[in-house]
Short mmCIF file of C-alpha atoms in Angstrom, two decimals:
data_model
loop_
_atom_site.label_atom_id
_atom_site.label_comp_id
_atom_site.label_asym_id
_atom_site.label_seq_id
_atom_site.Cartn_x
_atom_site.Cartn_y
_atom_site.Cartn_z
CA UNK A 19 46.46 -106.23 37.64
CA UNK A 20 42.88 -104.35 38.27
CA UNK A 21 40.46 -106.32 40.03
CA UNK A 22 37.08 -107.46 38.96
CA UNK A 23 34.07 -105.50 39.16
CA UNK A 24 31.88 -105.12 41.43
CA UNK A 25 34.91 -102.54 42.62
CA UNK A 26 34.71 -102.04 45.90
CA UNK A 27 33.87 -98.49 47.56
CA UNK A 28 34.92 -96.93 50.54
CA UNK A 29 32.90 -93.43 51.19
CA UNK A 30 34.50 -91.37 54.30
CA UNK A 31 32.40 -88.41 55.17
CA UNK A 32 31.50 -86.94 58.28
CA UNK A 33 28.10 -85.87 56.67
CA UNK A 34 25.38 -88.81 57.27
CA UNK A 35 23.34 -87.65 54.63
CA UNK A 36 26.44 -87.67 52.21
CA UNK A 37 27.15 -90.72 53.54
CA UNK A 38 24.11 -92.14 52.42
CA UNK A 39 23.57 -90.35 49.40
CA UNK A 40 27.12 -91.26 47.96
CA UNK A 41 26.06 -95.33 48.67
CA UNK A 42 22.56 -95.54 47.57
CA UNK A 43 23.64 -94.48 43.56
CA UNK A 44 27.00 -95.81 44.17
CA UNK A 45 24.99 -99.16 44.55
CA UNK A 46 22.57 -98.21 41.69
CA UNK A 47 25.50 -98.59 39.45
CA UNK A 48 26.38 -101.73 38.07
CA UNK A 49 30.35 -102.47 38.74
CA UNK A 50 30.18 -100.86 41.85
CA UNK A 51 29.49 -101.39 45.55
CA UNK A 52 29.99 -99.69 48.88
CA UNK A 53 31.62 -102.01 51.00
CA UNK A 54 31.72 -99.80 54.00
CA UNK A 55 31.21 -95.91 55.07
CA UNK A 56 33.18 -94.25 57.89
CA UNK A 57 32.62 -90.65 59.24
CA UNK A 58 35.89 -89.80 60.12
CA UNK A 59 39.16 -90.50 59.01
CA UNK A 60 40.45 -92.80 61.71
CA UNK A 61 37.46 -94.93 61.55
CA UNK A 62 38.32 -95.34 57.74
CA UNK A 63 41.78 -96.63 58.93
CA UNK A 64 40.15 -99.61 61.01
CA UNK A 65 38.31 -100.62 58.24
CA UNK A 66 41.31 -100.02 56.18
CA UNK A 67 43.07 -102.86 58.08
CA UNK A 68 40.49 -105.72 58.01
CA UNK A 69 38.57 -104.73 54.56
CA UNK A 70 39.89 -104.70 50.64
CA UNK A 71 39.31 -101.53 49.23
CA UNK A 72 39.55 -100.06 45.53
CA UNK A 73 38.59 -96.40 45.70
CA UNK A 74 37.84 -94.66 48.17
CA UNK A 75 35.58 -91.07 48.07
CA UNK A 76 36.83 -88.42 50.85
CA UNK A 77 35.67 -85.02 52.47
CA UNK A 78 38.19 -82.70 53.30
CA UNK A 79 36.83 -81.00 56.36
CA UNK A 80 36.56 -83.85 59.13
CA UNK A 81 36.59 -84.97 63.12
CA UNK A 82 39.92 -86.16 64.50
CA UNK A 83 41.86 -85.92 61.42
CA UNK A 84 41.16 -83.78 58.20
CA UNK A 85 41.17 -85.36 54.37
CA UNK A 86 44.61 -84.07 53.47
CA UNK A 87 46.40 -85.41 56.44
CA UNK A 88 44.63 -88.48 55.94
CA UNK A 89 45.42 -89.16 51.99
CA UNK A 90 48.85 -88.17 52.67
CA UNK A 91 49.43 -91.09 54.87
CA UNK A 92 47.20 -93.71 52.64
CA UNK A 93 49.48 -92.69 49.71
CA UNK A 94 52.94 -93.43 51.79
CA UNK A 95 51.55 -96.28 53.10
CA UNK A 96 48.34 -98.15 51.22
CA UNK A 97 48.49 -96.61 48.14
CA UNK A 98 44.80 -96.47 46.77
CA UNK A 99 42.53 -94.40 43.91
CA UNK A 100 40.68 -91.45 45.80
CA UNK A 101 38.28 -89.24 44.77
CA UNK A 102 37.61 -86.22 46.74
CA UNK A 103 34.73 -84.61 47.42
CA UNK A 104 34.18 -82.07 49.09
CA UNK A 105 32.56 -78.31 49.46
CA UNK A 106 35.52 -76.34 48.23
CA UNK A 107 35.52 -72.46 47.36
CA UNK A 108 37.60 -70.43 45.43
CA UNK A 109 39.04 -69.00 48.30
CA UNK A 110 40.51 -72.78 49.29
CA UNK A 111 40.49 -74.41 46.15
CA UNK A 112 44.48 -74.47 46.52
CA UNK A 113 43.37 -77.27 49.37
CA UNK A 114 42.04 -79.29 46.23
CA UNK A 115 45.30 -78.38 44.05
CA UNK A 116 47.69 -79.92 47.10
CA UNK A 117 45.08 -83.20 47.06
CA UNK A 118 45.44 -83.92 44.01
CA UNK A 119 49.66 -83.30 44.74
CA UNK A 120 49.36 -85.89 46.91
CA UNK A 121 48.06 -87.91 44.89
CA UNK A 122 44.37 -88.05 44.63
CA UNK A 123 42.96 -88.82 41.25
CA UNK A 124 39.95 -86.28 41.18
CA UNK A 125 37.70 -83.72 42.46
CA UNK A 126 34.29 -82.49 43.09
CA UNK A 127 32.87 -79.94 44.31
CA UNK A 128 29.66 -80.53 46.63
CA UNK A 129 27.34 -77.51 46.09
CA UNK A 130 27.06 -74.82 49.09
CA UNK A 131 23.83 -74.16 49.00
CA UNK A 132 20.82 -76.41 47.80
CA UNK A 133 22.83 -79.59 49.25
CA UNK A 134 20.70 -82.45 48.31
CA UNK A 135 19.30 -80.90 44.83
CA UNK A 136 22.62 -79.79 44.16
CA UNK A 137 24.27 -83.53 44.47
CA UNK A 138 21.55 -84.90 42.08
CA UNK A 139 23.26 -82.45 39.75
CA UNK A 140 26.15 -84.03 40.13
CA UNK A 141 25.28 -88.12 40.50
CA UNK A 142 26.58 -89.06 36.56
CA UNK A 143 29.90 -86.41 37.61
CA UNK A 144 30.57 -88.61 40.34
CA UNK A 145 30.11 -91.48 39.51
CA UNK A 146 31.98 -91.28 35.96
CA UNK A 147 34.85 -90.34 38.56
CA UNK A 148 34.68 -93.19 40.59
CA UNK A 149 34.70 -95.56 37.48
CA UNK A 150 37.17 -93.54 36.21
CA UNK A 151 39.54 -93.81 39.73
CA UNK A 152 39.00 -98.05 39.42
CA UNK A 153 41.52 -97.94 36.62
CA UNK A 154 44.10 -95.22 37.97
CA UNK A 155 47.69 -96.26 39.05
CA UNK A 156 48.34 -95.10 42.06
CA UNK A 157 51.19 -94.83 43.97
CA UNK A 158 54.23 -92.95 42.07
CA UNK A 159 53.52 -89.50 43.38
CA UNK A 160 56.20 -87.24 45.10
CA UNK A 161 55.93 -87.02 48.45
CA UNK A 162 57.31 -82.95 48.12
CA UNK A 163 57.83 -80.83 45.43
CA UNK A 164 61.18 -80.16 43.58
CA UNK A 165 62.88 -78.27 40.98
CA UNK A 166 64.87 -80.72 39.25
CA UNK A 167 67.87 -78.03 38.21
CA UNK A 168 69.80 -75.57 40.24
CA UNK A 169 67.38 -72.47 41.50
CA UNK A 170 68.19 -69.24 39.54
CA UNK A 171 68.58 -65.73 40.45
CA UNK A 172 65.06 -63.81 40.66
CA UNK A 173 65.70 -61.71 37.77
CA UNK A 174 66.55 -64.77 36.10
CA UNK A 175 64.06 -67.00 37.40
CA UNK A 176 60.39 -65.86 35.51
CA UNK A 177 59.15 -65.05 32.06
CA UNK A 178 62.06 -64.04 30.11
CA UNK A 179 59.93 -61.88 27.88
CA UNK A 180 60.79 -62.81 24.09
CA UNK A 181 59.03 -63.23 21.71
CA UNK A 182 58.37 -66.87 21.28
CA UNK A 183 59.07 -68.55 17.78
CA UNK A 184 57.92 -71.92 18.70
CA UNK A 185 54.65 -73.12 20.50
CA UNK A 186 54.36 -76.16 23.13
CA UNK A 187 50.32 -77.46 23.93
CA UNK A 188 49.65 -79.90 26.56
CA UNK A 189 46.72 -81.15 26.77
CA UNK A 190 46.26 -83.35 30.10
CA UNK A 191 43.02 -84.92 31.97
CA UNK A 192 42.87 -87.50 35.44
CA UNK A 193 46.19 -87.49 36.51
CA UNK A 194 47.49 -84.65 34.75
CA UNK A 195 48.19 -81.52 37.57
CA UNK A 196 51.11 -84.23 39.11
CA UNK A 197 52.33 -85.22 35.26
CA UNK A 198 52.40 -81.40 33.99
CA UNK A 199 54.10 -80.26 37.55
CA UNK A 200 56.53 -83.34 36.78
CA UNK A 201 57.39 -81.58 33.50
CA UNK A 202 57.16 -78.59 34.42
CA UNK A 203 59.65 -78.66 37.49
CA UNK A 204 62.40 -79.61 34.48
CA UNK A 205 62.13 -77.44 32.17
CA UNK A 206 64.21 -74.46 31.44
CA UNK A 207 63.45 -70.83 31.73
CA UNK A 208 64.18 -70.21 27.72
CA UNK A 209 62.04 -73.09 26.80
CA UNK A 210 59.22 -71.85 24.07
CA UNK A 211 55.92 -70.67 24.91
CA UNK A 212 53.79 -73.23 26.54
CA UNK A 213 49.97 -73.72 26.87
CA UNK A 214 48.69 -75.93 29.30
CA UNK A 215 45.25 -77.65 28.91
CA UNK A 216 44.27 -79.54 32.31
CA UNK A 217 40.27 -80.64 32.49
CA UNK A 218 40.00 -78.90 35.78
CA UNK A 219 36.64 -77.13 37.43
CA UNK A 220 36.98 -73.30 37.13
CA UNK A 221 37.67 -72.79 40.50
CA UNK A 222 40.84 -75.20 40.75
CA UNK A 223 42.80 -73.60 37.30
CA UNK A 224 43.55 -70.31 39.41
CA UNK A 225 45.05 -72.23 42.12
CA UNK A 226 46.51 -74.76 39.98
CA UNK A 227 48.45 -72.47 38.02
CA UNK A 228 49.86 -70.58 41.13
CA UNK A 229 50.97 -73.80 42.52
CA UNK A 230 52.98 -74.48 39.26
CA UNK A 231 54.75 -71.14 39.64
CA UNK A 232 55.47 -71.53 43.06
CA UNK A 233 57.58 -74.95 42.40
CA UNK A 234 59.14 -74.49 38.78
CA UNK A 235 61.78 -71.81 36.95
CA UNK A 236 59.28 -70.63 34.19
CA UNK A 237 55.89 -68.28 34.91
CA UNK A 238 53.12 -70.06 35.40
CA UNK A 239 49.55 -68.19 35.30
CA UNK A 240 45.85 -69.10 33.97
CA UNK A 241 45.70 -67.28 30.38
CA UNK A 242 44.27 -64.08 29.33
CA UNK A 243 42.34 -62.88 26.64
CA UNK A 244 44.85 -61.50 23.87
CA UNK A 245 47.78 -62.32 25.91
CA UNK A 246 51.16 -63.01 24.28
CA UNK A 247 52.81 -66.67 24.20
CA UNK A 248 56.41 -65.63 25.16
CA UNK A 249 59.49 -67.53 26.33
CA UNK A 250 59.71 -68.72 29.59
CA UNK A 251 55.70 -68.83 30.15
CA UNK A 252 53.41 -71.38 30.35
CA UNK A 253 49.55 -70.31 30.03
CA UNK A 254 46.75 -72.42 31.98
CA UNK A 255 43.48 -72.45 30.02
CA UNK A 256 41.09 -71.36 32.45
CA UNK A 257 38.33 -74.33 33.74
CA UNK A 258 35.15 -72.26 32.16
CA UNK A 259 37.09 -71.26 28.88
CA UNK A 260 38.53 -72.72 25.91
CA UNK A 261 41.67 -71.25 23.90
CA UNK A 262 42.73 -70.80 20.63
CA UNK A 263 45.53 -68.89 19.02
CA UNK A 264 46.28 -66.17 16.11
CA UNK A 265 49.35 -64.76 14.77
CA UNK A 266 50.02 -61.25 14.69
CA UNK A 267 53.05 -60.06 12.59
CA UNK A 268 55.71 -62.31 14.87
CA UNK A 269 53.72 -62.81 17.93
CA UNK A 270 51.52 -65.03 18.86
CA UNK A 271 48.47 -64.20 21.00
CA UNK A 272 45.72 -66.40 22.83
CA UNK A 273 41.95 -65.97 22.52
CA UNK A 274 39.67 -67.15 25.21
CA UNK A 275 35.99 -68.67 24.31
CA UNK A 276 33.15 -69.70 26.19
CA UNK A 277 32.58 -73.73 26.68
CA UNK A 278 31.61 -75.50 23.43
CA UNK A 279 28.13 -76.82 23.13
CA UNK A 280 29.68 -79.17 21.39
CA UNK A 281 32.32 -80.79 23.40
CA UNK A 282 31.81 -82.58 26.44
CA UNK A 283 35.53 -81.95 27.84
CA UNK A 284 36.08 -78.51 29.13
CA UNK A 285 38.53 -76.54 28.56
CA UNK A 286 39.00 -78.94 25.06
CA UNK A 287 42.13 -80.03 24.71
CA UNK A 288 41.09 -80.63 20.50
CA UNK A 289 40.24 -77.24 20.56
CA UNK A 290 43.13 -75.58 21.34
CA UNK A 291 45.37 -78.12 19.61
CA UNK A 292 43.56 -77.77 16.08
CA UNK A 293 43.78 -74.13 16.66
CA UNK A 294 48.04 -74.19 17.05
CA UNK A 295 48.08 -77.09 14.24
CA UNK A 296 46.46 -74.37 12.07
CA UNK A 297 47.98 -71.01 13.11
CA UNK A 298 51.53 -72.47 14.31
CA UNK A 299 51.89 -75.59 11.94
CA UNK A 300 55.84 -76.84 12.23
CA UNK A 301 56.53 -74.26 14.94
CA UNK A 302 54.57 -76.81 17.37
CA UNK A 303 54.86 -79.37 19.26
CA UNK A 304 52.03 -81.34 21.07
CA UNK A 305 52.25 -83.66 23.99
CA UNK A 306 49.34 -85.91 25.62
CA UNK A 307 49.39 -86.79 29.20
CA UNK A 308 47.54 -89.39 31.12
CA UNK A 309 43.47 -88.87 31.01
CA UNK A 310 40.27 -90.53 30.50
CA UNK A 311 38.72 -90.50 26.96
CA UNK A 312 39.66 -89.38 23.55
CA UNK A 313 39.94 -85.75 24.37
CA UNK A 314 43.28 -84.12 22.23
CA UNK A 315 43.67 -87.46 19.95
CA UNK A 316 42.24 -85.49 16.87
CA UNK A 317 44.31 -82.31 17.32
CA UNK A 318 47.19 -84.29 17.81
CA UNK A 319 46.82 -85.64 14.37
CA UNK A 320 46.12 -82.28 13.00
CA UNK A 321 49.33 -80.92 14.35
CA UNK A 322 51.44 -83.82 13.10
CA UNK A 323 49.86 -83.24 10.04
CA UNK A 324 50.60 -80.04 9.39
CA UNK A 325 54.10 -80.49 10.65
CA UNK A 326 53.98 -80.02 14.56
CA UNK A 327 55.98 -82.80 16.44
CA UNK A 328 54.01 -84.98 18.22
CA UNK A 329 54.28 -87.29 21.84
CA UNK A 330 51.87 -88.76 24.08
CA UNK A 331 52.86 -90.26 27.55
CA UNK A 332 53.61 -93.94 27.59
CA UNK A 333 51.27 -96.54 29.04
CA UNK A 334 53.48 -97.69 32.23
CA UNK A 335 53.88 -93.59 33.77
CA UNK A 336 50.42 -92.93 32.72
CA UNK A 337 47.85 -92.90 35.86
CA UNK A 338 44.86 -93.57 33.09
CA UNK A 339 46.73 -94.79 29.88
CA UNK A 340 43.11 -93.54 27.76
CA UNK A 341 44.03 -90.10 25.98
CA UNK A 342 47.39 -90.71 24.75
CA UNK A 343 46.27 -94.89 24.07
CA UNK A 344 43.83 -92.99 21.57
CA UNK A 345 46.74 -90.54 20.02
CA UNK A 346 49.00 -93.37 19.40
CA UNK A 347 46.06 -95.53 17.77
CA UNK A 348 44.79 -92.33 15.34
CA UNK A 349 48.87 -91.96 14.89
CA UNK A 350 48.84 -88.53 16.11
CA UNK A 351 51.52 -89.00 18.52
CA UNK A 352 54.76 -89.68 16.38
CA UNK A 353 56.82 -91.33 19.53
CA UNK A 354 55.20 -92.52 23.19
CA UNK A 355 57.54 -90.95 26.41
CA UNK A 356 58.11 -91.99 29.52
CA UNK A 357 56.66 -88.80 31.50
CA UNK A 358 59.99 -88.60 33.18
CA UNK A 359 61.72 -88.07 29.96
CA UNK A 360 59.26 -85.81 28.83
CA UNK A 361 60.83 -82.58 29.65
CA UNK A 362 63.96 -83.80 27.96
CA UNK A 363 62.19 -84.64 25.14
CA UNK A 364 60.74 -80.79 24.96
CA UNK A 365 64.11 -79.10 25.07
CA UNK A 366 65.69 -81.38 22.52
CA UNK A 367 63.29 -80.01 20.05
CA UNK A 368 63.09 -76.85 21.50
CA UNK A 369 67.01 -76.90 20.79
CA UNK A 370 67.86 -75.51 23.77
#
């Protein structure tokens, strides 16, 4: 059971001005308070021990012990919500990609140049994050990654280059890189061409993608303009894009757009999911993971509707039960799966 509001906020940043920043519209916000700050990571510990806590915001780069190491030993032993923030590049986004592996719930990037205009940018991004963290589950995360079926030859291992026949979207928001690296660590090297819609920054989707590859059977990579959906390989919409799909004679090919004006989820997991409910129709099947808002629940329906089998993660393995909640209500999610049965549930209608 959550607890009540005002949640309580624990901000651990070696930056005083961060520091400060992060509590002053933290305490602006009604439902929310600071109840402490700490600048390093072992300072957050002693407050840890005497002080109830139900998110907590964290740098990466720190004194005496960095983020990572940190959050890796709050998840084995105080499990809490966290929402990092930091000044990541591109160069060490894979840094964010392994936090969120270890369990953190989600990520922002502080701005490298123009610091203080730069976090006013990003006050409603941060703080719809924390809210957001308040209701994660926490907890269930593995402490290393592992390929759930015997390792295959090389040759054997990646992209098995055939055409594909059948299409697989998931569409996945906060708590989704763990859930889809779940899945993905089961599944087969012959299973049917998947695309893989994660609400990630640009930055992280690069990373994300390689991290994927490096721990599963199938290729993993972000998605290319006019690239084929083939057996074996699962496509990551890229963070500053959106995807659809066309059909050419027996192939089927991806075609990357710029954000939509009019959605407020990028990449949009409706987008791409209308787009394979038209073009693929009962050649599809559609899965929602765990995730904040509504995004996918209407392109769920449209695939079901036009044939496409449908699933959306149950409520108990879901870190925020909200997206597939919303595609069971609009019944566009024909059955609800435990996320470890999820992979299962692929193959069996995959038939493979």
């Amino acid at each position: 059971m959550k607890n009540k509001p005002p949640y309580r906020v624990l901000v651990i940043d070696d930056s005083a001005f961060i520091r400060q920043f992060l509590t002053r519209i933290i305490n602006q916000t009604q439902d929310l308070k600071v109840i402490a700050t700490a600048a390093d990571p072992l300072k957050a510990m002693e407050i840890l021990k005497k002080t109830e806590v139900d998110v907590i915001t964290l740098d990466i780069e720190m004194p005496n012990m960095d983020g990572l190491q940190f959050l890796k030993q709050l998840m084995h032993f105080r499990p809490l919500p966290v929402v990092m923030i930091s000044s990541w590049t591109q160069e060490d986004s894979e840094m964010a990609v392994q936090a969120l592996a270890l369990g953190a719930v989600d990520i922002i990037a502080k701005p490298t140049l123009g610091l203080r205009i730069g976090m006013e940018k990003l006050k409603d991004e941060i703080i719809t994050k924390i809210k957001t963290a308040t209701q994660a589950r926490v907890g269930r995360f593995p402490s290393s990654p592992k390929v759930a079926s015997p390792p295959l030859s090389v040759s054997d291992n990646k992209g098995l280059k055939v055409t594909t026949d059948k299409v697989i979207a998931i569409g996945a928001s906060t708590g989704g890189t763990v859930a889809i690296t779940e899945i993905c660590q089961q599944l087969r090297p012959n299973v049917p061409g998947i695309l893989i819609i994660q609400h990630l920054p640009a930055m992280f989707t690069t990373s994300f993608a390689a991290s994927l590859n490096n721990t599963t059977r199938i290729q993993v990579k972000e998605a290319e303009d006019g690239e084929q959906i083939t057996s074996g390989l699962a496509l990551v919409v890229p963070g500053d894009k959106n995807l659809t799909i066309r059909k050419s004679g027996a192939k089927y090919l991806v075609k990357l757009g710029p954000k939509l004006d009019v959605s407020i989820y990028n990449p949009s997991i409706n987008h791409t999911l209308h787009s394979v409910a038209e073009v693929a129709g009962v050649n599809a099947m559609g899965v929602i993971l765990t995730g904040m808002g509504n995004d996918g629940a209407d392109g769920l329906k449209a695939m079901r509707d036009n044939g496409a089998y449908t699933i959306a993660q149950d409520e108990k393995t879901s870190v925020i039960y909200g997206m597939p909640l919303r595609a069971w209500e609009n019944k566009g999610a024909a059955k609800q799966v435990p996320l470890p049965k999820i992979a299962e549930e692929i193959h069996h209608w995959a038939g493979i």
